[in-house]
Short mmCIF file of C-alpha atoms in Angstrom, two decimals:
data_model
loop_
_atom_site.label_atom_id
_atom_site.label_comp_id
_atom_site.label_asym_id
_atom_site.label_seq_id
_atom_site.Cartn_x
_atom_site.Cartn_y
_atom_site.Cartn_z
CA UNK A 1 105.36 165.76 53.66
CA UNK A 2 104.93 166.17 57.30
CA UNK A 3 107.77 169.22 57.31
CA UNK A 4 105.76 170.96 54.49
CA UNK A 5 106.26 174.78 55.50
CA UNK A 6 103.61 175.68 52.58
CA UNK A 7 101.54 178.71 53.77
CA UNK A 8 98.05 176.69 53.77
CA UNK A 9 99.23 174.40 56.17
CA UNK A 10 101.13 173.69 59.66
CA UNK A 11 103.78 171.03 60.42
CA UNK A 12 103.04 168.51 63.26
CA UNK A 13 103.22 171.39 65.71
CA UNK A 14 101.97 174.42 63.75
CA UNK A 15 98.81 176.39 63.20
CA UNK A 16 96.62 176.45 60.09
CA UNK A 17 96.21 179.92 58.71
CA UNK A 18 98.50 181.72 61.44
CA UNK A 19 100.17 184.25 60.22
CA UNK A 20 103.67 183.20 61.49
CA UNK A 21 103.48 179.60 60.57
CA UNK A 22 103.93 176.48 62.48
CA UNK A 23 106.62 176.16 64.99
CA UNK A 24 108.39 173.80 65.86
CA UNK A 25 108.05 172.29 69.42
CA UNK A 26 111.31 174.15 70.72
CA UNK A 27 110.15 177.50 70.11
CA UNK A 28 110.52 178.54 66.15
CA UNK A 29 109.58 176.91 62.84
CA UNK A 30 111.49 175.74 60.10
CA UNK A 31 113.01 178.04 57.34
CA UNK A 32 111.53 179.57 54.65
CA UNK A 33 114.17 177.72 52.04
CA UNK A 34 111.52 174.89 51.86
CA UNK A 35 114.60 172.60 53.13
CA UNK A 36 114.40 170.40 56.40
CA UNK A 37 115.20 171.54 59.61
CA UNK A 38 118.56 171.34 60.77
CA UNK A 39 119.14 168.53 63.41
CA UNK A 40 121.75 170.23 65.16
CA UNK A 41 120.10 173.35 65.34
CA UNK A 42 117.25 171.57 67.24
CA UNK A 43 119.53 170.63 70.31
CA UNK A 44 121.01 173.54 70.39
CA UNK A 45 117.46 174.78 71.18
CA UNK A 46 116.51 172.16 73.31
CA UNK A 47 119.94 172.63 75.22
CA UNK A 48 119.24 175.79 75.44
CA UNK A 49 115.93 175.71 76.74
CA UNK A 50 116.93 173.39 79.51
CA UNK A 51 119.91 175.74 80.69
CA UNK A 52 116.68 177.46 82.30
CA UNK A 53 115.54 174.90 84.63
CA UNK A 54 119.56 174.67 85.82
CA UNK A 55 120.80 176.50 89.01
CA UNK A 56 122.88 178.57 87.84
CA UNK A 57 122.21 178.94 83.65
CA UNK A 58 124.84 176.34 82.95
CA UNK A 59 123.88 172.45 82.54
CA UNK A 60 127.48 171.29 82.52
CA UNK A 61 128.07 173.00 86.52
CA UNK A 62 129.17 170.72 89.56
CA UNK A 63 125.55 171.63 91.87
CA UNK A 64 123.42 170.39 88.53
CA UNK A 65 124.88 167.62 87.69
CA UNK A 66 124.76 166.58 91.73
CA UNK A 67 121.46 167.44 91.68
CA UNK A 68 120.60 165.34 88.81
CA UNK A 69 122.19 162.49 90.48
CA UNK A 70 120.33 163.41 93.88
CA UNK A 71 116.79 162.99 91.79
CA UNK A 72 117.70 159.77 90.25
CA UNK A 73 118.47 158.26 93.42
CA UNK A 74 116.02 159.51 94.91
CA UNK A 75 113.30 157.45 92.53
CA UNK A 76 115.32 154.51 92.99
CA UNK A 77 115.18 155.00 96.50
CA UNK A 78 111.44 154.98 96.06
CA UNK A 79 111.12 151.53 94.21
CA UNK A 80 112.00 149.72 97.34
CA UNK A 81 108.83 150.16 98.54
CA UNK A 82 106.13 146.94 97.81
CA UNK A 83 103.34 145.37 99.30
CA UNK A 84 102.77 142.17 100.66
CA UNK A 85 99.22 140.60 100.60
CA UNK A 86 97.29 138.50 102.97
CA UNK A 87 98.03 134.95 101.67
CA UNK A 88 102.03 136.27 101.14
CA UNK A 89 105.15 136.66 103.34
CA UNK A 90 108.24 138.64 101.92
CA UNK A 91 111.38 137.54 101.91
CA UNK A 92 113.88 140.01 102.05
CA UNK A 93 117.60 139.61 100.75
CA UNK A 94 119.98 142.20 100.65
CA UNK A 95 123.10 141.44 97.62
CA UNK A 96 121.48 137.42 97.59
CA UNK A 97 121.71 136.92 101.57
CA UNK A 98 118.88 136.46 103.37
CA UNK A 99 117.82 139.16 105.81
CA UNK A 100 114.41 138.71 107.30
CA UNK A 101 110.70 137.85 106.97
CA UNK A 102 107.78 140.55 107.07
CA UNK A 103 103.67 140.22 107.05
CA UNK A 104 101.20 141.82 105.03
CA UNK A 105 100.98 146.02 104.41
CA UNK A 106 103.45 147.89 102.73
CA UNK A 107 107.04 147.24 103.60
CA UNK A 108 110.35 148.33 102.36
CA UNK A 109 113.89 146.79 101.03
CA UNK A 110 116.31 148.08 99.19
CA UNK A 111 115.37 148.37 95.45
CA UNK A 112 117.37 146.33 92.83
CA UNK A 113 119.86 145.69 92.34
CA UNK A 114 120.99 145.61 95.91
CA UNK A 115 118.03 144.52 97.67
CA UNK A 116 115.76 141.88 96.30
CA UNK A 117 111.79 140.45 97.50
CA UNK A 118 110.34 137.04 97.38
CA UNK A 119 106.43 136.81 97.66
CA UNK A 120 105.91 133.33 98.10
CA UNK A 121 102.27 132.71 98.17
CA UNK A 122 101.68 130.48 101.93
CA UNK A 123 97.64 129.95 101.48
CA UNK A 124 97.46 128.30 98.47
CA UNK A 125 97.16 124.14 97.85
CA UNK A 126 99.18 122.52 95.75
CA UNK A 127 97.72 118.65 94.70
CA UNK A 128 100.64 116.13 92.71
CA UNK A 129 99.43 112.92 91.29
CA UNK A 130 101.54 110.23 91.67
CA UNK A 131 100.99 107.00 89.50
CA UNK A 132 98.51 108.69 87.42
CA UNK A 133 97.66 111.56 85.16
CA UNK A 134 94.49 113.10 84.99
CA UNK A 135 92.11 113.90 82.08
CA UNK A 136 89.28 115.81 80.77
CA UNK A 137 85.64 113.45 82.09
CA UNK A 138 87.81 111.64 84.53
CA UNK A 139 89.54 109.59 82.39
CA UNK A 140 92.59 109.27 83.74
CA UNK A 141 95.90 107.72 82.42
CA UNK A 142 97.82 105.25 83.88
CA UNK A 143 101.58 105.82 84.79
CA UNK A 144 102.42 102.07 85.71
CA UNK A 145 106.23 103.58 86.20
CA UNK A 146 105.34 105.41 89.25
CA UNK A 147 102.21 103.10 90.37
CA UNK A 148 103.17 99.48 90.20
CA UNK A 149 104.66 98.71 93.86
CA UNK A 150 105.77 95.66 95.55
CA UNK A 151 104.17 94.47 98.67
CA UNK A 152 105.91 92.52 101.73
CA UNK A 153 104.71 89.17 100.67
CA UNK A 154 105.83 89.38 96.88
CA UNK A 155 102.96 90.33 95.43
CA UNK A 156 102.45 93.19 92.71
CA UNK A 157 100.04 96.04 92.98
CA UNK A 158 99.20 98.98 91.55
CA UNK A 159 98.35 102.26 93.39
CA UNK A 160 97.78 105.69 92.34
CA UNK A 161 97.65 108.28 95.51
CA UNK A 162 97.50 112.49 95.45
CA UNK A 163 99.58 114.82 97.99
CA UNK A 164 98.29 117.77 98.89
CA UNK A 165 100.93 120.27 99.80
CA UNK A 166 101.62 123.69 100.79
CA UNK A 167 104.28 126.58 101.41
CA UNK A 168 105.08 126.33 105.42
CA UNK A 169 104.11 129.28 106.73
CA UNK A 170 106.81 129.41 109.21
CA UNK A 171 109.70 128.63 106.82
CA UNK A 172 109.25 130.25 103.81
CA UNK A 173 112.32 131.48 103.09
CA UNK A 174 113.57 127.84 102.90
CA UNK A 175 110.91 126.86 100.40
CA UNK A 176 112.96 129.90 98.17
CA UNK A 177 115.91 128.98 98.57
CA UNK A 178 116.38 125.38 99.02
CA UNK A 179 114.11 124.19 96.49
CA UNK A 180 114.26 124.83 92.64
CA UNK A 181 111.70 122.09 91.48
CA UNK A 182 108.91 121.77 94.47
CA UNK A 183 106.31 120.09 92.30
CA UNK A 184 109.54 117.42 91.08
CA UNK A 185 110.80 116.67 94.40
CA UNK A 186 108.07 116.24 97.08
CA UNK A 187 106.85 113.80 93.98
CA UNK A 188 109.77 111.79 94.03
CA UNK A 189 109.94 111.83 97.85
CA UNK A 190 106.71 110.68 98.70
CA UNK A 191 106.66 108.08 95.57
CA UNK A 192 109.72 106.43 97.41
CA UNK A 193 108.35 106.81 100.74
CA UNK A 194 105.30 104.78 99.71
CA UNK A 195 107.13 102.00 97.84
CA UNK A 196 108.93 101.72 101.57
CA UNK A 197 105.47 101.28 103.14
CA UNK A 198 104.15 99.29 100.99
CA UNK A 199 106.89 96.98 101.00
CA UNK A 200 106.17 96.72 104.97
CA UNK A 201 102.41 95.62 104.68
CA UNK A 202 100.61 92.34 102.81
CA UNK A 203 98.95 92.41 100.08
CA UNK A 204 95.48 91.08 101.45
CA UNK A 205 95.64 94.24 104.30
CA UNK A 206 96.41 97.06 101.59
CA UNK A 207 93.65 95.83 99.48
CA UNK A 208 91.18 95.81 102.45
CA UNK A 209 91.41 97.60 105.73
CA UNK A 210 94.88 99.54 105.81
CA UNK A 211 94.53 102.26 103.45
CA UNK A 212 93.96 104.42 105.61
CA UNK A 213 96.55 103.85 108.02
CA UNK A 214 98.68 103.61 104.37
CA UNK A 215 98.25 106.90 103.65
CA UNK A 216 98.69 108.84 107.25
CA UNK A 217 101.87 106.95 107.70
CA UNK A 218 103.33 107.74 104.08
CA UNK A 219 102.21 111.68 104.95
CA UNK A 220 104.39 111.44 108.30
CA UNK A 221 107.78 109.74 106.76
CA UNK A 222 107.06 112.02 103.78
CA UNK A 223 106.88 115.50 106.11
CA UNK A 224 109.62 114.39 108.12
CA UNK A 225 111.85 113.56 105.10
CA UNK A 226 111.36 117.32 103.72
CA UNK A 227 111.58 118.51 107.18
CA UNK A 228 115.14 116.96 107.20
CA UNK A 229 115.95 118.80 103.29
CA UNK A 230 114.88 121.83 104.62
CA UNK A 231 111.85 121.99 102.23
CA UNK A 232 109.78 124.11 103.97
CA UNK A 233 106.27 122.91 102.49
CA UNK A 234 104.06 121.38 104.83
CA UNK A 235 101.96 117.80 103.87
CA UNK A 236 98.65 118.12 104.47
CA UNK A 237 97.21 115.64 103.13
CA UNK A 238 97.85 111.88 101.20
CA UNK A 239 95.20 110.30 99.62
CA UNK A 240 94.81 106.93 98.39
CA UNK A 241 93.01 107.14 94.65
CA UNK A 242 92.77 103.49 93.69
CA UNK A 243 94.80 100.14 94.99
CA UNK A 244 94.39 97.30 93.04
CA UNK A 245 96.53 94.66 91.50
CA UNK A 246 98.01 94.94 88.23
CA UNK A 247 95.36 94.52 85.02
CA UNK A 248 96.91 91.96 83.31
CA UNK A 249 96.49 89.46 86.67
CA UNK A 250 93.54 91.10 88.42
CA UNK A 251 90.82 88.32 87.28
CA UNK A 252 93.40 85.58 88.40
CA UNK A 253 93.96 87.36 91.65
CA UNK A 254 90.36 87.72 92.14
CA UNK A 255 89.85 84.45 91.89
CA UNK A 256 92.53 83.48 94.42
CA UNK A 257 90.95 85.91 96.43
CA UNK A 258 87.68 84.49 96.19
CA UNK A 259 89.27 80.76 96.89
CA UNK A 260 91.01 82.14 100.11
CA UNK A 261 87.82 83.55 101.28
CA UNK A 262 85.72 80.07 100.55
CA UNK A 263 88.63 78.21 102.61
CA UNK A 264 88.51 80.62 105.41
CA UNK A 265 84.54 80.38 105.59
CA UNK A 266 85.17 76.32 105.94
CA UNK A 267 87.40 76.72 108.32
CA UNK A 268 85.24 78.70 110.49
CA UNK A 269 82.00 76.71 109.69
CA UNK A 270 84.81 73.59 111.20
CA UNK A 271 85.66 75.37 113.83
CA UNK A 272 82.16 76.28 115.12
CA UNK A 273 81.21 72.68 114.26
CA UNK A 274 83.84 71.46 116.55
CA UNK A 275 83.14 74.49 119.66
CA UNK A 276 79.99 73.34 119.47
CA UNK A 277 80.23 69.19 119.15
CA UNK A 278 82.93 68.89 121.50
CA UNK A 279 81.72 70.34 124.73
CA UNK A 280 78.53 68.12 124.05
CA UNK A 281 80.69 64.99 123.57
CA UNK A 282 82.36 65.94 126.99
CA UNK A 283 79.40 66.52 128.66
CA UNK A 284 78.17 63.25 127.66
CA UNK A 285 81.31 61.54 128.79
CA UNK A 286 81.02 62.94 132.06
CA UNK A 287 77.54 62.12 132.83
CA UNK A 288 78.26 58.57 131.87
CA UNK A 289 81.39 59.03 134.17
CA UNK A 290 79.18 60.53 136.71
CA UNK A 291 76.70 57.57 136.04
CA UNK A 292 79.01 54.65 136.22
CA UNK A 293 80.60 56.02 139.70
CA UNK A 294 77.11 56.41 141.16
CA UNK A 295 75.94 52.74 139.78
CA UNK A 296 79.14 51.68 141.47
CA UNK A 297 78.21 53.72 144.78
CA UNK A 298 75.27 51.65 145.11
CA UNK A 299 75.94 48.21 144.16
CA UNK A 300 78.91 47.99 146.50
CA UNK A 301 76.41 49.85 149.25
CA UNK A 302 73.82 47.28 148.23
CA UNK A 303 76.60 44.66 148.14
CA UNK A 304 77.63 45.61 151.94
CA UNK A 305 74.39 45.96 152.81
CA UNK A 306 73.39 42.25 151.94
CA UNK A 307 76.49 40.72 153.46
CA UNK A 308 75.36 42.91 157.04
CA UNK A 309 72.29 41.23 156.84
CA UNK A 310 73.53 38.00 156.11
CA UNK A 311 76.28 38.28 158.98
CA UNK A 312 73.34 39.63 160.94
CA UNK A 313 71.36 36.36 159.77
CA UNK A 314 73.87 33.83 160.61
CA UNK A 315 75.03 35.32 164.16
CA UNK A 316 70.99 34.45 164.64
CA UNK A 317 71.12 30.78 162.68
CA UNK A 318 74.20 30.14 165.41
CA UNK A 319 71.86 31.00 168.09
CA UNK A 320 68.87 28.96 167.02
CA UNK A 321 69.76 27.17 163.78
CA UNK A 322 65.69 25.07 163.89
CA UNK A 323 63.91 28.26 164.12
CA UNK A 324 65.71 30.23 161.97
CA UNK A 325 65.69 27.84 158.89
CA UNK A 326 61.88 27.61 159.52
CA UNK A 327 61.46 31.36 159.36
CA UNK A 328 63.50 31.05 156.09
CA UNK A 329 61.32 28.30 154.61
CA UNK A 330 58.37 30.62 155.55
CA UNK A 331 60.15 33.69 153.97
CA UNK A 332 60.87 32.22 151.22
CA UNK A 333 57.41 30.06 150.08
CA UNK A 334 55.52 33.40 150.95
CA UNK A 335 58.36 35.20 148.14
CA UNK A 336 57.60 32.85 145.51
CA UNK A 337 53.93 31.98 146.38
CA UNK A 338 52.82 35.18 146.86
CA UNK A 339 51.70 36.14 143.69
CA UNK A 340 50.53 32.44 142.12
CA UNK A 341 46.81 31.73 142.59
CA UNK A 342 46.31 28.78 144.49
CA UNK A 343 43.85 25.93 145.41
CA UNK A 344 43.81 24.73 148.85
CA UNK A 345 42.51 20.90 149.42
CA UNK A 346 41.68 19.64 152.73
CA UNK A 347 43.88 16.70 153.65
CA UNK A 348 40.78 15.05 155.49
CA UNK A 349 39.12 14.08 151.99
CA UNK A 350 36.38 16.39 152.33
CA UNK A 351 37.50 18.18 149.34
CA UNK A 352 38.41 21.71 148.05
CA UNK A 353 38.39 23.75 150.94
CA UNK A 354 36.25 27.26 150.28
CA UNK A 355 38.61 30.49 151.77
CA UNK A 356 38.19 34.09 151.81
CA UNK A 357 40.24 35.52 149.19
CA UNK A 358 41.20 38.58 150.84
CA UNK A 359 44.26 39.62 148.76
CA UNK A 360 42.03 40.27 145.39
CA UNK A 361 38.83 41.66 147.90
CA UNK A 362 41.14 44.56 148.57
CA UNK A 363 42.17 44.93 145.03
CA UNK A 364 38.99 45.44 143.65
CA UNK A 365 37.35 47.43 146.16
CA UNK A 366 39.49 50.54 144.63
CA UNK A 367 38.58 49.39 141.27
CA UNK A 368 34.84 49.48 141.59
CA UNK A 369 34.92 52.62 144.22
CA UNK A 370 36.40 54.40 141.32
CA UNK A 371 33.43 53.32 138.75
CA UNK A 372 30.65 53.94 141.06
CA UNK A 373 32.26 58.02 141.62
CA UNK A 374 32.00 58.76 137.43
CA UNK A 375 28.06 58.55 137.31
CA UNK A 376 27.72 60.95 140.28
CA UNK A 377 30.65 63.10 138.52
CA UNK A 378 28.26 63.21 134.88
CA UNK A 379 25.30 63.93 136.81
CA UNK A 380 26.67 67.10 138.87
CA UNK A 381 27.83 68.09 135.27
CA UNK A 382 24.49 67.75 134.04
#
């Protein structure tokens, strides 16, 4: 046994082969009788032994016993002290009450149970998925509680989004104590804020160009609402994973989609039909317009112009009506003769009278000046 006092051997404390045995850690060993130690008779020792290191000789004294109490306070004292890292801010209370902020280094409060220190950690990101959960490969899993939304015009889609969040550097102390589930409620706040946007906007514009103007409006309502619960987190960030509509209608809606897109293609290919054939057709109705007003110009100036000249005409008939209707005769045979060939016969019954046909002399002198040049032109080419 271990409190064997047998000579060739030593209990836990003693000495093989001394001479006065082993002894026990409070000064002498155990009896000869081969019994165990007395229990009583060990504190006695041990009382006695720390009489010694007691003012005075006696442990039970006033000055001991106050400066027992003076060295345990004294190392509580000295638990108070902790350090605060770069990416933490303490929070300080004092009995649960908030008493003040302080920065990295080692700082002091008073220890526990009176005093009390919150290290909230300000640096790091914090990401919640809303509408989905991910998993391992990026196969993620649907929540369709949390991602099927309703849009302004009655439509159905589904959108999963992240929010990237924060402690606010700048109130920390009411991230501690105002909120016991972070993670829980800036979820449920900006699922609800973006079921309010979404019920603002069409489905046709959140599908296509408004995501992003989606997302930066649901992170302002979303800060602003925490702001208001005295979160202290900051939003820094809400990003749009996937908008879509639901699965079970998507192929219909595509194809809606797709018809919507044919008719508005139509429509324009009408439209630029019609910006294009109607300023023609107006152009050609005013140049007709143009047309007919300057045909009308000139018959009534041709119109006025003939009656002058027959008032003109007939102020001269008045004057000398013999002359005048011979001049007309003339005028007129020389009109309507002019361009008939004629015979002339001499009234005295000599015959056809030979003339000088001086009218077609002059018309083919041109004619054959113009042959009689192209020889002389080939032979200066030659």
């Amino acid at each position: 046994m271990p409190w064997s006092n047998q000579s060739g051997g030593g209990g836990p404390w003693g000495q093989r082969g001394g001479s006065g045995g082993g002894k026990s850690p409070w000064g002498s060993g155990p009896q000869d009788s081969g019994t165990p130690p007395d229990l009583e008779d060990i504190l006695r020792r041990g009382q006695d032994r720390l009489k010694d290191f007691i003012p005075g000789g006696s442990f039970g004294g006033g000055k001991g016993i106050l400066l027992l109490a003076l060295a345990v306070v004294g190392v509580w004292l000295l638990t108070g002290f902790y350090t605060v890292r770069p990416n933490e801010i303490g929070i300080n209370m004092l009995f649960g009450k908030y008493t003040g902020s302080s920065g990295e280094g080692l700082r002091y409060n008073w220890p526990y149970p009176i005093g009390q220190v919150r290290k909230p950690d300000v640096t790091r990101q914090e990401r919640i998925e809303v509408g989905y959960v991910s998993g391992a490969g990026g196969r993620n899993r649907d929540m369709l509680e949390e991602s099927l939304m309703l849009t302004g015009d009655e439509n159905i889609i589904d959108i999963d989004f992240d929010v990237v969040w924060q402690v606010n550097p700048a109130r920390a102390q009411d991230f501690v104590f105002n909120l016991q589930n972070p993670q829980g409620t800036i979820k449920a706040v900006a699922e609800s804020v973006m079921r309010e946007v979404i019920g603002r906007r069409t489905i046709q514009g959140i599908l296509t160009t408004e995501q992003a103007s989606v997302a930066q409006e649901v992170r302002q309502i979303t800060q602003s609402s925490l702001d208001g619960y005295g979160a202290g987190v900051l939003i820094n960030v809400v990003q749009l994973q996937a908008a879509q509509p639901p699965a079970d209608v998507r192929q219909a809606f595509f194809d809606v989609n797709a018809a919507q897109q044919d008719a508005v293609r139509v429509q324009n290919e009408a439209e630029t039909f019609a910006s294009r054939t109607v300023p023609e057709a107006r152009g050609e109705a005013a140049r007709t317009v143009q047309q007919a007003e300057a045909y009308r110009e000139q018959s009534v100036a041709d119109a006025s112009g003939q009656a002058a000249r027959f008032s003109k005409v007939y102020e001269e008939y008045r004057k000398a009506p013999n002359i005048i209707r011979e001049r007309i005769f003339l005028e007129t045979m020389e009109r309507v003769l002019g361009e008939v060939p004629k015979i002339v016969i001499d009234q005295n019954g000599q015959g056809v009278l030979p003339f000088l046909p001086l009218n077609e002399l002059q018309r083919r002198a041109p004619a054959t000046g113009s042959a009689a040049t192209q020889p002389a032109q080939q032979g200066a080419t030659r």
